[in-house]
Each structure stands twice: as structure tokens, then as C-alpha cells.
């Protein structure tokens, strides 16, 4: 795997393989890239064929609201693909918007388990059905997570829960931010309930351990890049980003903040939900789910098996942070070969860095134009606030 850069018996190699082990199950119950930023950068047209890394598939479904012709989504994690198939099948077969919102918005009712058996299970592919009917360590079926706040599950859900536990040990209550009336009060509540935690010796020790951030999906290579963003180190970087999440956007319309501080969505209307869960978009999503194809394979493998000039938009998430130079070159070789005229590529990096220059051969990069101003502008608008930078490349015009 690309995440393995060091010898197996070295300390770095052990951490890399521990990370790989941690990523075998469900990691992201919700994806942490802002789909509004993605769609603004991609400028999706009705003729577009998009290719994306699926992760939790929230954004794949949200892109459907912009009416692309097709979306090909891939992921190496079988749990993520099972979640994607569950969402697509539920959108198609649940009886109405209310049942869909209850399932993936509230995600906290035994009615969801009953709806799975009545409306969804028989329409799932065999692998996804086997996953959701499979048993967890506590003996319960995996689908039962939707009766017990699904967003508290998965590696990220457990990580956020651990953060809340540490905060409470020190007398802080991050959930208090959700009661803020206006952004000025958000700042006050952040200073009272979140900022003090970063001064505590226990948390400072924990975040100095690379393995402690696996729950954020940060492999050892990303950890090292992230730690270099500020002279004060990893703690200062995490504090800065959490401050932006807390204070940089109106919390009433930032569902990422609700997931971080409340471990749920605010059920107060469309503005507080991902696009695919908004009432105004439900019929669009339902009508277009057949445009999505999910595959369990690497993005490079999928592109290599595709015809030349076949895609218009590429969504790489932060996957390149995991890659060595050889992997990056192989990926961009296939992106360039399969890109149609006017193609766009978007991705994020944990650190505030360009990533590709000096690591991908110059002739490959010269086929693309980096939109620095638009990348910076959209990066500032990303409500998730967890990444160092957002990047937009466009296929350069021919001579």
C-alpha cells in the first residue's frame, strides 16, 4: 500500500502498518470535505463524467444535486463501499424523504433497522448485504448502528467521542458551542470550552503520539507534514484548525461543527444538513442514483482500465498525502491520459503545501494549470476546517 513507506521492522514501519490495520473497518461515517467547495471548483456540467474516491459517499450523493452525467467512485475500504451502496439503495427504495432523513440524518432510531429489512436489504448487492447483516464484536448486526447514533461509530466517531471524554475530564463541554447565538458567542464559548483543553498535559502528550491521530485518518507521513505547518508543532496546528471550525463559520449552517461538537446533525432545516440530505434535493438524488458506480479498487487501477479522454472531474480527497513519488507519478500519468478537454482535478492536503512540484515529473505537471487564487479562495470557504490546503488543477489548453 502507498501508506507503507518504511521498513516493516522500523518504528515508522510499525506505525504505518498499525494505521493500515486501523483502516480495515469503517473509518468515516461522514466524509470531511465540504461538498459546496468541491462543486464550486468542479463547475459540474450535465455532460460531465466525474471520478471520485468514495469514502463515506456523502459527497458522491451530494454531487448528484449538480446533475452530472455519471460518477465513478472507488475505495479500497469495503466498509465504505457498503455504506455507499446502503445510501444509494436507500435513496432509491425508502418510501419518502422523511424515512431517508431519519435513516441518515438522525441515524438514531430502531425504525431504521426495520426499514432496512423492509425496503433496503433485498435490493443490496451481496457484499454490502453481508456487511450490514454481519456481527460486530458486541454480537449486534452492523446495521443496528443506525438505531444508536451511527455517527458515533467508526474510527472517526470513536476518536471524536474520546475527545469529548477528555474535555469533560477537565470540566469543558464542547457541545455548548451548539447553543451559541451568533458568531461572537461562538468565540466566547470556544475560549471557555475548547481552547483550554490544548493547555492540558494529558492532551499535549497524546497528540505528540502519531498513532493518536489515526482516528482523524492521518497516517504517519501526514502527521509529519502537519507538524511542520507551525513552529509550535502539531498541537498548535490542531488548535488553529479547531478554532476555525468553532469560530470561522456560522454554526447554525455548519454541519461539520455539529458533527464535531454534537456528534450529530442539527435537525433544524436544510441549511444545517449535507446537500444530499436536504429536503429540496431529495427527489433529484433519488432520480439520479443510477448514475453512480461504486468499485473496490484503487483510483490508479480504475483509471488505467478506462479509455483515454473519458473523465471531466477528479476528486482525490487527501489520498495523495499517503503516496510516495512513484505512486503520485502513476496516478497523474493516468489522470492526464484519461482527462477530457477542460478537465478539473481537486484534492486536499493535511499540510499547507502544494505537494506535487518536485515529486511528479515536470512534463506531467506542465499538462495542467494550477489555479492558485481559486484554490486559496475555496480553501478558506471549506467549513470542515481540518485541512491545510485545497487545490484545483485544470487541464492546460493545447497549442
mmCIF file of C-alpha atoms in Angstrom:
data_model
loop_
_atom_site.group_PDB
_atom_site.id
_atom_site.type_symbol
_atom_site.label_atom_id
_atom_site.label_comp_id
_atom_site.label_asym_id
_atom_site.label_seq_id
_atom_site.Cartn_x
_atom_site.Cartn_y
_atom_site.Cartn_z
ATOM 1 C CA UNK A 1 0.000 0.000 0.000
ATOM 2 C CA UNK A 2 1.050 3.606 -0.630
ATOM 3 C CA UNK A 3 0.890 4.372 3.074
ATOM 4 C CA UNK A 4 3.783 1.941 3.685
ATOM 5 C CA UNK A 5 6.979 3.925 3.126
ATOM 6 C CA UNK A 6 9.282 2.413 5.746
ATOM 7 C CA UNK A 7 10.733 -0.989 6.609
ATOM 8 C CA UNK A 8 8.294 -3.214 8.479
ATOM 9 C CA UNK A 9 10.583 -3.681 11.495
ATOM 10 C CA UNK A 10 11.369 0.017 11.929
ATOM 11 C CA UNK A 11 9.339 2.211 14.300
ATOM 12 C CA UNK A 12 7.967 4.196 11.349
ATOM 13 C CA UNK A 13 7.146 0.986 9.512
ATOM 14 C CA UNK A 14 5.309 -0.396 12.546
ATOM 15 C CA UNK A 15 3.222 2.787 12.834
ATOM 16 C CA UNK A 16 2.390 2.678 9.133
ATOM 17 C CA UNK A 17 1.182 -0.923 9.383
ATOM 18 C CA UNK A 18 -0.760 -0.171 12.546
ATOM 19 C CA UNK A 19 -2.504 2.603 10.619
ATOM 20 C CA UNK A 20 -3.344 0.196 7.796
ATOM 21 C CA UNK A 21 -4.820 -2.252 10.325
ATOM 22 C CA UNK A 22 -6.926 0.515 11.892
ATOM 23 C CA UNK A 23 -8.298 1.427 8.463
ATOM 24 C CA UNK A 24 -9.673 -2.036 7.687
ATOM 25 C CA UNK A 25 -13.130 -1.287 9.099
ATOM 26 C CA UNK A 26 -15.460 1.686 8.940
ATOM 27 C CA UNK A 27 -13.463 4.890 9.341
ATOM 28 C CA UNK A 28 -15.659 7.773 8.202
ATOM 29 C CA UNK A 29 -19.399 7.619 8.930
ATOM 30 C CA UNK A 30 -19.370 11.092 7.365
ATOM 31 C CA UNK A 31 -16.911 12.479 4.811
ATOM 32 C CA UNK A 32 -14.966 15.570 5.952
ATOM 33 C CA UNK A 33 -14.597 17.516 2.716
ATOM 34 C CA UNK A 34 -17.069 20.342 2.076
ATOM 35 C CA UNK A 35 -19.184 19.411 -0.981
ATOM 36 C CA UNK A 36 -20.120 23.043 -1.643
ATOM 37 C CA UNK A 37 -16.431 23.825 -2.122
ATOM 38 C CA UNK A 38 -15.994 20.761 -4.314
ATOM 39 C CA UNK A 39 -18.932 21.626 -6.549
ATOM 40 C CA UNK A 40 -17.829 25.243 -6.893
ATOM 41 C CA UNK A 41 -14.385 24.082 -8.049
ATOM 42 C CA UNK A 42 -15.634 21.319 -10.338
ATOM 43 C CA UNK A 43 -18.246 23.519 -12.061
ATOM 44 C CA UNK A 44 -20.217 20.378 -12.855
ATOM 45 C CA UNK A 45 -21.949 20.261 -16.244
ATOM 46 C CA UNK A 46 -24.735 17.891 -17.379
ATOM 47 C CA UNK A 47 -22.320 16.060 -19.698
ATOM 48 C CA UNK A 48 -19.620 15.509 -17.055
ATOM 49 C CA UNK A 49 -18.299 12.125 -16.000
ATOM 50 C CA UNK A 50 -16.747 12.502 -12.551
ATOM 51 C CA UNK A 51 -14.389 10.103 -10.821
ATOM 52 C CA UNK A 52 -14.034 10.239 -7.045
ATOM 53 C CA UNK A 53 -12.706 8.409 -4.024
ATOM 54 C CA UNK A 54 -15.903 7.389 -2.262
ATOM 55 C CA UNK A 55 -15.053 7.445 1.468
ATOM 56 C CA UNK A 56 -18.447 7.689 3.218
ATOM 57 C CA UNK A 57 -20.158 8.557 -0.110
ATOM 58 C CA UNK A 58 -21.851 11.669 1.340
ATOM 59 C CA UNK A 59 -20.262 13.852 -1.318
ATOM 60 C CA UNK A 60 -20.845 11.393 -4.137
ATOM 61 C CA UNK A 61 -24.576 11.679 -3.445
ATOM 62 C CA UNK A 62 -24.298 15.435 -2.969
ATOM 63 C CA UNK A 63 -22.654 15.829 -6.392
ATOM 64 C CA UNK A 64 -25.818 14.333 -7.895
ATOM 65 C CA UNK A 65 -27.618 17.553 -6.974
ATOM 66 C CA UNK A 66 -25.454 19.311 -9.615
ATOM 67 C CA UNK A 67 -26.683 16.894 -12.322
ATOM 68 C CA UNK A 68 -23.530 15.222 -13.714
ATOM 69 C CA UNK A 69 -23.980 12.525 -16.350
ATOM 70 C CA UNK A 70 -22.063 9.859 -14.399
ATOM 71 C CA UNK A 71 -19.987 9.366 -11.246
ATOM 72 C CA UNK A 72 -17.465 6.538 -10.934
ATOM 73 C CA UNK A 73 -16.444 6.172 -7.289
ATOM 74 C CA UNK A 74 -13.767 3.878 -5.880
ATOM 75 C CA UNK A 75 -12.470 2.958 -2.449
ATOM 76 C CA UNK A 76 -10.165 0.271 -1.098
ATOM 77 C CA UNK A 77 -12.204 0.064 2.115
ATOM 78 C CA UNK A 78 -15.057 -2.421 1.820
ATOM 79 C CA UNK A 79 -16.941 -0.859 4.740
ATOM 80 C CA UNK A 80 -17.028 2.499 2.969
ATOM 81 C CA UNK A 81 -18.362 0.873 -0.189
ATOM 82 C CA UNK A 82 -21.038 -0.944 1.817
ATOM 83 C CA UNK A 83 -22.061 2.428 3.273
ATOM 84 C CA UNK A 84 -22.169 3.951 -0.203
ATOM 85 C CA UNK A 85 -24.347 1.130 -1.532
ATOM 86 C CA UNK A 86 -26.613 1.466 1.516
ATOM 87 C CA UNK A 87 -27.135 5.185 0.845
ATOM 88 C CA UNK A 88 -27.775 4.723 -2.866
ATOM 89 C CA UNK A 89 -30.191 1.846 -2.293
ATOM 90 C CA UNK A 90 -31.996 3.691 0.493
ATOM 91 C CA UNK A 91 -32.432 6.788 -1.666
ATOM 92 C CA UNK A 92 -33.979 4.629 -4.372
ATOM 93 C CA UNK A 93 -36.214 2.379 -2.251
ATOM 94 C CA UNK A 94 -37.198 4.111 1.008
ATOM 95 C CA UNK A 95 -40.768 5.384 0.723
ATOM 96 C CA UNK A 96 -40.207 9.112 1.271
ATOM 97 C CA UNK A 97 -37.875 11.918 2.323
ATOM 98 C CA UNK A 98 -38.801 11.616 5.988
ATOM 99 C CA UNK A 99 -37.662 7.988 6.161
ATOM 100 C CA UNK A 100 -34.429 8.828 4.318
ATOM 101 C CA UNK A 101 -33.694 11.736 6.691
ATOM 102 C CA UNK A 102 -34.480 9.575 9.720
ATOM 103 C CA UNK A 103 -32.073 6.918 8.433
ATOM 104 C CA UNK A 104 -29.046 9.075 7.561
ATOM 105 C CA UNK A 105 -29.839 12.403 9.211
ATOM 106 C CA UNK A 106 -30.998 11.324 12.662
ATOM 107 C CA UNK A 107 -29.463 7.827 12.281
ATOM 108 C CA UNK A 108 -30.685 7.021 15.778
ATOM 109 C CA UNK A 109 -33.918 5.014 15.621
ATOM 110 C CA UNK A 110 -34.892 1.352 15.667
ATOM 111 C CA UNK A 111 -37.279 2.300 12.849
ATOM 112 C CA UNK A 112 -34.188 2.442 10.630
ATOM 113 C CA UNK A 113 -33.383 -1.205 11.298
ATOM 114 C CA UNK A 114 -36.965 -2.147 10.442
ATOM 115 C CA UNK A 115 -36.807 -0.026 7.271
ATOM 116 C CA UNK A 116 -33.576 -1.766 6.298
ATOM 117 C CA UNK A 117 -35.282 -5.142 6.473
ATOM 118 C CA UNK A 118 -38.442 -3.987 4.712
ATOM 119 C CA UNK A 119 -37.180 -1.671 1.966
ATOM 120 C CA UNK A 120 -33.409 -1.926 1.511
ATOM 121 C CA UNK A 121 -31.861 -5.296 2.308
ATOM 122 C CA UNK A 122 -33.317 -7.253 -0.594
ATOM 123 C CA UNK A 123 -32.058 -4.664 -3.099
ATOM 124 C CA UNK A 124 -28.441 -4.536 -1.875
ATOM 125 C CA UNK A 125 -25.579 -6.257 -3.647
ATOM 126 C CA UNK A 126 -24.460 -9.458 -1.838
ATOM 127 C CA UNK A 127 -21.243 -7.971 -0.396
ATOM 128 C CA UNK A 128 -22.993 -4.938 1.105
ATOM 129 C CA UNK A 129 -25.839 -7.059 2.470
ATOM 130 C CA UNK A 130 -23.329 -9.412 4.087
ATOM 131 C CA UNK A 131 -21.534 -6.443 5.654
ATOM 132 C CA UNK A 132 -24.629 -4.854 7.218
ATOM 133 C CA UNK A 133 -26.014 -8.216 8.353
ATOM 134 C CA UNK A 134 -22.623 -9.151 9.784
ATOM 135 C CA UNK A 135 -21.916 -9.032 13.506
ATOM 136 C CA UNK A 136 -19.841 -6.545 15.464
ATOM 137 C CA UNK A 137 -17.680 -7.525 18.406
ATOM 138 C CA UNK A 138 -20.660 -6.965 20.721
ATOM 139 C CA UNK A 139 -22.703 -9.508 18.745
ATOM 140 C CA UNK A 140 -25.104 -6.974 17.231
ATOM 141 C CA UNK A 141 -25.620 -6.633 13.497
ATOM 142 C CA UNK A 142 -23.743 -3.720 11.970
ATOM 143 C CA UNK A 143 -26.983 -2.207 10.688
ATOM 144 C CA UNK A 144 -28.026 -1.723 14.325
ATOM 145 C CA UNK A 145 -25.651 1.260 14.464
ATOM 146 C CA UNK A 146 -28.433 3.257 12.780
ATOM 147 C CA UNK A 147 -30.566 2.656 15.875
ATOM 148 C CA UNK A 148 -27.859 4.047 18.145
ATOM 149 C CA UNK A 149 -26.460 7.215 16.530
ATOM 150 C CA UNK A 150 -24.494 5.892 13.575
ATOM 151 C CA UNK A 151 -22.236 8.961 13.686
ATOM 152 C CA UNK A 152 -20.740 7.817 16.981
ATOM 153 C CA UNK A 153 -19.436 4.701 15.243
ATOM 154 C CA UNK A 154 -16.433 4.104 13.032
ATOM 155 C CA UNK A 155 -12.861 5.095 13.759
ATOM 156 C CA UNK A 156 -13.603 8.810 13.457
ATOM 157 C CA UNK A 157 -16.736 8.565 15.584
ATOM 158 C CA UNK A 158 -14.797 6.870 18.384
ATOM 159 C CA UNK A 159 -11.999 9.445 18.077
ATOM 160 C CA UNK A 160 -14.431 12.347 18.465
ATOM 161 C CA UNK A 161 -16.025 10.570 21.421
ATOM 162 C CA UNK A 162 -12.622 10.225 23.090
ATOM 163 C CA UNK A 163 -12.036 13.942 22.567
ATOM 164 C CA UNK A 164 -15.324 14.746 24.302
ATOM 165 C CA UNK A 165 -14.394 12.464 27.204
ATOM 166 C CA UNK A 166 -11.056 14.216 27.699
ATOM 167 C CA UNK A 167 -12.790 17.602 27.561
ATOM 168 C CA UNK A 168 -15.273 16.580 30.256
ATOM 169 C CA UNK A 169 -12.450 15.325 32.469
ATOM 170 C CA UNK A 170 -11.184 18.903 32.519
ATOM 171 C CA UNK A 171 -14.602 20.481 33.085
ATOM 172 C CA UNK A 172 -15.145 21.567 29.477
ATOM 173 C CA UNK A 173 -18.203 20.935 27.325
ATOM 174 C CA UNK A 174 -17.581 21.286 23.564
ATOM 175 C CA UNK A 175 -21.272 20.667 22.883
ATOM 176 C CA UNK A 176 -22.012 24.048 24.475
ATOM 177 C CA UNK A 177 -20.880 25.704 21.237
ATOM 178 C CA UNK A 178 -24.026 24.441 19.541
ATOM 179 C CA UNK A 179 -26.116 26.754 21.745
ATOM 180 C CA UNK A 180 -24.327 29.880 20.509
ATOM 181 C CA UNK A 181 -26.491 32.752 19.300
ATOM 182 C CA UNK A 182 -24.239 34.344 16.733
ATOM 183 C CA UNK A 183 -20.571 34.121 15.890
ATOM 184 C CA UNK A 184 -19.473 36.449 18.692
ATOM 185 C CA UNK A 185 -20.867 33.984 21.220
ATOM 186 C CA UNK A 186 -19.239 31.117 19.337
ATOM 187 C CA UNK A 187 -15.875 32.771 20.060
ATOM 188 C CA UNK A 188 -16.705 33.129 23.754
ATOM 189 C CA UNK A 189 -17.786 29.504 24.070
ATOM 190 C CA UNK A 190 -14.734 28.294 22.148
ATOM 191 C CA UNK A 191 -12.434 30.119 24.569
ATOM 192 C CA UNK A 192 -14.322 28.635 27.506
ATOM 193 C CA UNK A 193 -14.891 25.035 26.413
ATOM 194 C CA UNK A 194 -12.381 24.114 23.703
ATOM 195 C CA UNK A 195 -9.223 26.228 23.799
ATOM 196 C CA UNK A 196 -8.291 25.360 27.425
ATOM 197 C CA UNK A 197 -8.046 21.649 26.583
ATOM 198 C CA UNK A 198 -4.943 22.261 24.471
ATOM 199 C CA UNK A 199 -3.066 23.502 27.543
ATOM 200 C CA UNK A 200 -3.590 20.274 29.484
ATOM 201 C CA UNK A 201 -0.532 17.989 29.818
ATOM 202 C CA UNK A 202 -2.511 14.822 29.053
ATOM 203 C CA UNK A 203 -3.785 16.093 25.703
ATOM 204 C CA UNK A 204 -0.412 17.562 24.788
ATOM 205 C CA UNK A 205 1.203 14.186 25.407
ATOM 206 C CA UNK A 206 -1.495 12.309 23.470
ATOM 207 C CA UNK A 207 -1.258 14.412 20.322
ATOM 208 C CA UNK A 208 2.523 14.045 20.275
ATOM 209 C CA UNK A 209 1.952 10.338 19.569
ATOM 210 C CA UNK A 210 1.380 9.779 15.818
ATOM 211 C CA UNK A 211 -0.928 6.809 16.452
ATOM 212 C CA UNK A 212 -3.289 9.016 18.473
ATOM 213 C CA UNK A 213 -4.442 10.801 15.312
ATOM 214 C CA UNK A 214 -5.309 7.681 13.332
ATOM 215 C CA UNK A 215 -8.931 8.415 14.202
ATOM 216 C CA UNK A 216 -8.697 11.556 12.076
ATOM 217 C CA UNK A 217 -7.419 9.481 9.183
ATOM 218 C CA UNK A 218 -3.915 10.923 9.500
ATOM 219 C CA UNK A 219 -1.212 8.377 8.590
ATOM 220 C CA UNK A 220 2.365 8.806 9.872
ATOM 221 C CA UNK A 221 3.502 10.615 6.705
ATOM 222 C CA UNK A 222 0.671 13.154 7.030
ATOM 223 C CA UNK A 223 1.435 13.590 10.728
ATOM 224 C CA UNK A 224 4.980 14.694 9.944
ATOM 225 C CA UNK A 225 3.806 17.140 7.277
ATOM 226 C CA UNK A 226 1.106 18.514 9.548
ATOM 227 C CA UNK A 227 3.504 19.058 12.436
ATOM 228 C CA UNK A 228 5.669 21.250 10.211
ATOM 229 C CA UNK A 229 2.943 23.787 9.409
ATOM 230 C CA UNK A 230 3.608 25.890 12.535
ATOM 231 C CA UNK A 231 6.819 26.292 14.570
ATOM 232 C CA UNK A 232 4.937 25.321 17.733
ATOM 233 C CA UNK A 233 4.215 21.869 16.298
ATOM 234 C CA UNK A 234 1.235 19.579 15.914
ATOM 235 C CA UNK A 235 -0.716 20.897 18.911
ATOM 236 C CA UNK A 236 -0.721 24.442 17.553
ATOM 237 C CA UNK A 237 -1.840 23.236 14.125
ATOM 238 C CA UNK A 238 -4.759 21.246 15.536
ATOM 239 C CA UNK A 239 -5.755 24.120 17.811
ATOM 240 C CA UNK A 240 -5.713 26.578 14.895
ATOM 241 C CA UNK A 241 -7.952 24.357 12.782
ATOM 242 C CA UNK A 242 -10.364 23.624 15.591
ATOM 243 C CA UNK A 243 -10.566 27.353 16.260
ATOM 244 C CA UNK A 244 -11.544 27.950 12.636
ATOM 245 C CA UNK A 245 -14.165 25.202 12.842
ATOM 246 C CA UNK A 246 -15.531 26.786 16.032
ATOM 247 C CA UNK A 247 -15.389 30.448 15.082
ATOM 248 C CA UNK A 248 -14.896 30.784 11.331
ATOM 249 C CA UNK A 249 -18.428 29.929 10.174
ATOM 250 C CA UNK A 250 -21.978 30.328 11.458
ATOM 251 C CA UNK A 251 -22.515 27.172 13.474
ATOM 252 C CA UNK A 252 -26.200 27.096 12.540
ATOM 253 C CA UNK A 253 -25.264 26.242 8.943
ATOM 254 C CA UNK A 254 -22.067 24.254 9.526
ATOM 255 C CA UNK A 255 -22.899 20.576 9.781
ATOM 256 C CA UNK A 256 -19.210 19.745 10.252
ATOM 257 C CA UNK A 257 -19.233 21.691 13.521
ATOM 258 C CA UNK A 258 -22.370 19.841 14.601
ATOM 259 C CA UNK A 259 -20.657 16.525 13.968
ATOM 260 C CA UNK A 260 -17.514 17.597 15.821
ATOM 261 C CA UNK A 261 -19.198 19.151 18.855
ATOM 262 C CA UNK A 262 -22.590 17.406 18.943
ATOM 263 C CA UNK A 263 -21.794 14.097 17.211
ATOM 264 C CA UNK A 264 -24.993 14.500 15.194
ATOM 265 C CA UNK A 265 -26.685 16.748 12.657
ATOM 266 C CA UNK A 266 -28.889 19.680 13.601
ATOM 267 C CA UNK A 267 -32.406 18.736 12.534
ATOM 268 C CA UNK A 268 -33.398 22.374 12.014
ATOM 269 C CA UNK A 269 -33.811 22.547 8.246
ATOM 270 C CA UNK A 270 -31.876 22.210 5.017
ATOM 271 C CA UNK A 271 -29.153 24.760 5.811
ATOM 272 C CA UNK A 272 -27.759 22.577 8.601
ATOM 273 C CA UNK A 273 -27.513 19.378 6.514
ATOM 274 C CA UNK A 274 -25.296 17.998 3.737
ATOM 275 C CA UNK A 275 -26.805 18.649 0.285
ATOM 276 C CA UNK A 276 -27.875 15.027 -0.241
ATOM 277 C CA UNK A 277 -29.927 15.110 2.979
ATOM 278 C CA UNK A 278 -31.726 18.364 2.224
ATOM 279 C CA UNK A 279 -35.436 18.149 1.501
ATOM 280 C CA UNK A 280 -35.113 20.336 -1.598
ATOM 281 C CA UNK A 281 -32.638 17.860 -3.129
ATOM 282 C CA UNK A 282 -34.205 14.521 -2.255
ATOM 283 C CA UNK A 283 -36.105 13.912 -5.496
ATOM 284 C CA UNK A 284 -33.046 14.922 -7.538
ATOM 285 C CA UNK A 285 -30.849 12.453 -5.672
ATOM 286 C CA UNK A 286 -33.458 9.684 -5.874
ATOM 287 C CA UNK A 287 -33.848 10.151 -9.634
ATOM 288 C CA UNK A 288 -30.090 10.114 -10.280
ATOM 289 C CA UNK A 289 -28.673 7.340 -8.074
ATOM 290 C CA UNK A 290 -28.371 5.033 -11.082
ATOM 291 C CA UNK A 291 -25.684 7.363 -12.426
ATOM 292 C CA UNK A 292 -23.267 6.266 -9.679
ATOM 293 C CA UNK A 293 -20.986 3.234 -9.985
ATOM 294 C CA UNK A 294 -19.004 2.038 -6.950
ATOM 295 C CA UNK A 295 -15.921 -0.190 -7.199
ATOM 296 C CA UNK A 296 -13.464 -1.632 -4.677
ATOM 297 C CA UNK A 297 -10.117 -0.832 -6.252
ATOM 298 C CA UNK A 298 -7.526 1.921 -6.227
ATOM 299 C CA UNK A 299 -8.125 5.061 -8.232
ATOM 300 C CA UNK A 300 -4.985 4.480 -10.292
ATOM 301 C CA UNK A 301 -6.122 0.951 -11.177
ATOM 302 C CA UNK A 302 -9.567 2.153 -12.192
ATOM 303 C CA UNK A 303 -8.157 4.922 -14.386
ATOM 304 C CA UNK A 304 -5.665 2.535 -16.011
ATOM 305 C CA UNK A 305 -8.585 0.335 -17.073
ATOM 306 C CA UNK A 306 -10.504 3.295 -18.542
ATOM 307 C CA UNK A 307 -10.337 4.686 -22.091
ATOM 308 C CA UNK A 308 -8.349 7.813 -22.898
ATOM 309 C CA UNK A 309 -10.193 11.117 -22.610
ATOM 310 C CA UNK A 310 -13.073 9.702 -20.566
ATOM 311 C CA UNK A 311 -13.370 11.911 -17.441
ATOM 312 C CA UNK A 312 -14.116 15.573 -16.749
ATOM 313 C CA UNK A 313 -13.587 15.883 -12.997
ATOM 314 C CA UNK A 314 -11.372 14.091 -10.475
ATOM 315 C CA UNK A 315 -11.917 14.157 -6.698
ATOM 316 C CA UNK A 316 -8.829 12.817 -4.909
ATOM 317 C CA UNK A 317 -9.685 13.803 -1.301
ATOM 318 C CA UNK A 318 -6.381 13.707 0.654
ATOM 319 C CA UNK A 319 -5.235 10.356 -0.762
ATOM 320 C CA UNK A 320 -2.042 11.793 -2.243
ATOM 321 C CA UNK A 321 -0.731 12.597 1.235
ATOM 322 C CA UNK A 322 -0.381 8.840 1.655
ATOM 323 C CA UNK A 323 1.569 8.324 -1.569
ATOM 324 C CA UNK A 324 5.244 8.126 -2.434
ATOM 325 C CA UNK A 325 6.649 9.763 -5.574
ATOM 326 C CA UNK A 326 6.199 6.621 -7.655
ATOM 327 C CA UNK A 327 2.532 6.347 -6.687
ATOM 328 C CA UNK A 328 1.939 10.031 -7.440
ATOM 329 C CA UNK A 329 3.547 9.731 -10.863
ATOM 330 C CA UNK A 330 1.494 6.650 -11.736
ATOM 331 C CA UNK A 331 -1.710 8.389 -10.645
ATOM 332 C CA UNK A 332 -1.062 11.602 -12.576
ATOM 333 C CA UNK A 333 0.011 9.672 -15.658
ATOM 334 C CA UNK A 334 -3.428 8.048 -15.719
ATOM 335 C CA UNK A 335 -5.260 11.259 -14.817
ATOM 336 C CA UNK A 336 -3.581 13.059 -17.710
ATOM 337 C CA UNK A 337 -4.276 10.218 -20.142
ATOM 338 C CA UNK A 338 -7.958 9.945 -19.226
ATOM 339 C CA UNK A 339 -8.694 13.681 -18.927
ATOM 340 C CA UNK A 340 -11.044 15.309 -21.391
ATOM 341 C CA UNK A 341 -10.624 18.883 -22.583
ATOM 342 C CA UNK A 342 -11.363 21.263 -19.715
ATOM 343 C CA UNK A 343 -10.911 18.594 -17.019
ATOM 344 C CA UNK A 344 -10.594 19.667 -13.378
ATOM 345 C CA UNK A 345 -8.768 17.911 -10.527
ATOM 346 C CA UNK A 346 -9.395 18.770 -6.880
ATOM 347 C CA UNK A 347 -7.700 17.494 -3.737
ATOM 348 C CA UNK A 348 -6.736 18.490 -0.232
ATOM 349 C CA UNK A 349 -3.535 18.228 1.786
ATOM 350 C CA UNK A 350 -3.105 17.943 5.536
ATOM 351 C CA UNK A 351 -0.271 20.465 5.405
ATOM 352 C CA UNK A 352 -0.349 23.871 3.742
ATOM 353 C CA UNK A 353 1.741 22.768 0.779
ATOM 354 C CA UNK A 354 1.488 22.284 -2.983
ATOM 355 C CA UNK A 355 2.649 18.623 -2.682
ATOM 356 C CA UNK A 356 3.174 17.812 -6.375
ATOM 357 C CA UNK A 357 6.041 20.091 -7.577
ATOM 358 C CA UNK A 358 9.342 18.271 -7.226
ATOM 359 C CA UNK A 359 7.638 14.914 -6.793
ATOM 360 C CA UNK A 360 5.788 14.476 -10.099
ATOM 361 C CA UNK A 361 7.775 14.783 -13.361
ATOM 362 C CA UNK A 362 7.699 18.273 -14.860
ATOM 363 C CA UNK A 363 6.228 17.176 -18.232
ATOM 364 C CA UNK A 364 3.210 15.708 -16.440
ATOM 365 C CA UNK A 365 2.577 18.838 -14.378
ATOM 366 C CA UNK A 366 3.055 21.058 -17.429
ATOM 367 C CA UNK A 367 -0.088 19.496 -18.870
ATOM 368 C CA UNK A 368 -2.015 21.157 -16.041
ATOM 369 C CA UNK A 369 -2.586 24.707 -14.800
ATOM 370 C CA UNK A 370 -2.701 25.286 -11.048
ATOM 371 C CA UNK A 371 -5.341 27.854 -10.081
ATOM 372 C CA UNK A 372 -3.631 29.331 -7.038
ATOM 373 C CA UNK A 373 -6.102 32.146 -6.376
ATOM 374 C CA UNK A 374 -9.182 29.949 -6.670
ATOM 375 C CA UNK A 375 -7.550 27.229 -4.565
ATOM 376 C CA UNK A 376 -6.885 29.699 -1.753
ATOM 377 C CA UNK A 377 -10.337 31.232 -2.005
ATOM 378 C CA UNK A 378 -12.130 27.898 -1.833
ATOM 379 C CA UNK A 379 -9.817 26.585 0.876
ATOM 380 C CA UNK A 380 -10.923 29.467 3.097
ATOM 381 C CA UNK A 381 -14.557 28.539 2.473
ATOM 382 C CA UNK A 382 -14.194 24.863 3.447
ATOM 383 C CA UNK A 383 -16.376 24.567 6.536
ATOM 384 C CA UNK A 384 -14.740 21.339 7.722
ATOM 385 C CA UNK A 385 -11.590 23.335 8.554
ATOM 386 C CA UNK A 386 -9.394 20.268 9.064
ATOM 387 C CA UNK A 387 -7.123 20.526 6.021
ATOM 388 C CA UNK A 388 -4.099 22.692 5.413
ATOM 389 C CA UNK A 389 -4.938 23.483 1.802
ATOM 390 C CA UNK A 390 -7.378 22.919 -1.054
ATOM 391 C CA UNK A 391 -6.045 22.509 -4.591
ATOM 392 C CA UNK A 392 -7.567 22.957 -8.045
ATOM 393 C CA UNK A 393 -5.822 21.959 -11.270
ATOM 394 C CA UNK A 394 -7.240 22.436 -14.775
ATOM 395 C CA UNK A 395 -6.074 20.654 -17.904
ATOM 396 C CA UNK A 396 -3.992 23.176 -19.825
ATOM 397 C CA UNK A 397 -5.254 24.266 -23.218
ATOM 398 C CA UNK A 398 -3.432 22.703 -26.151
ATOM 399 C CA UNK A 399 -1.242 24.701 -28.556
#
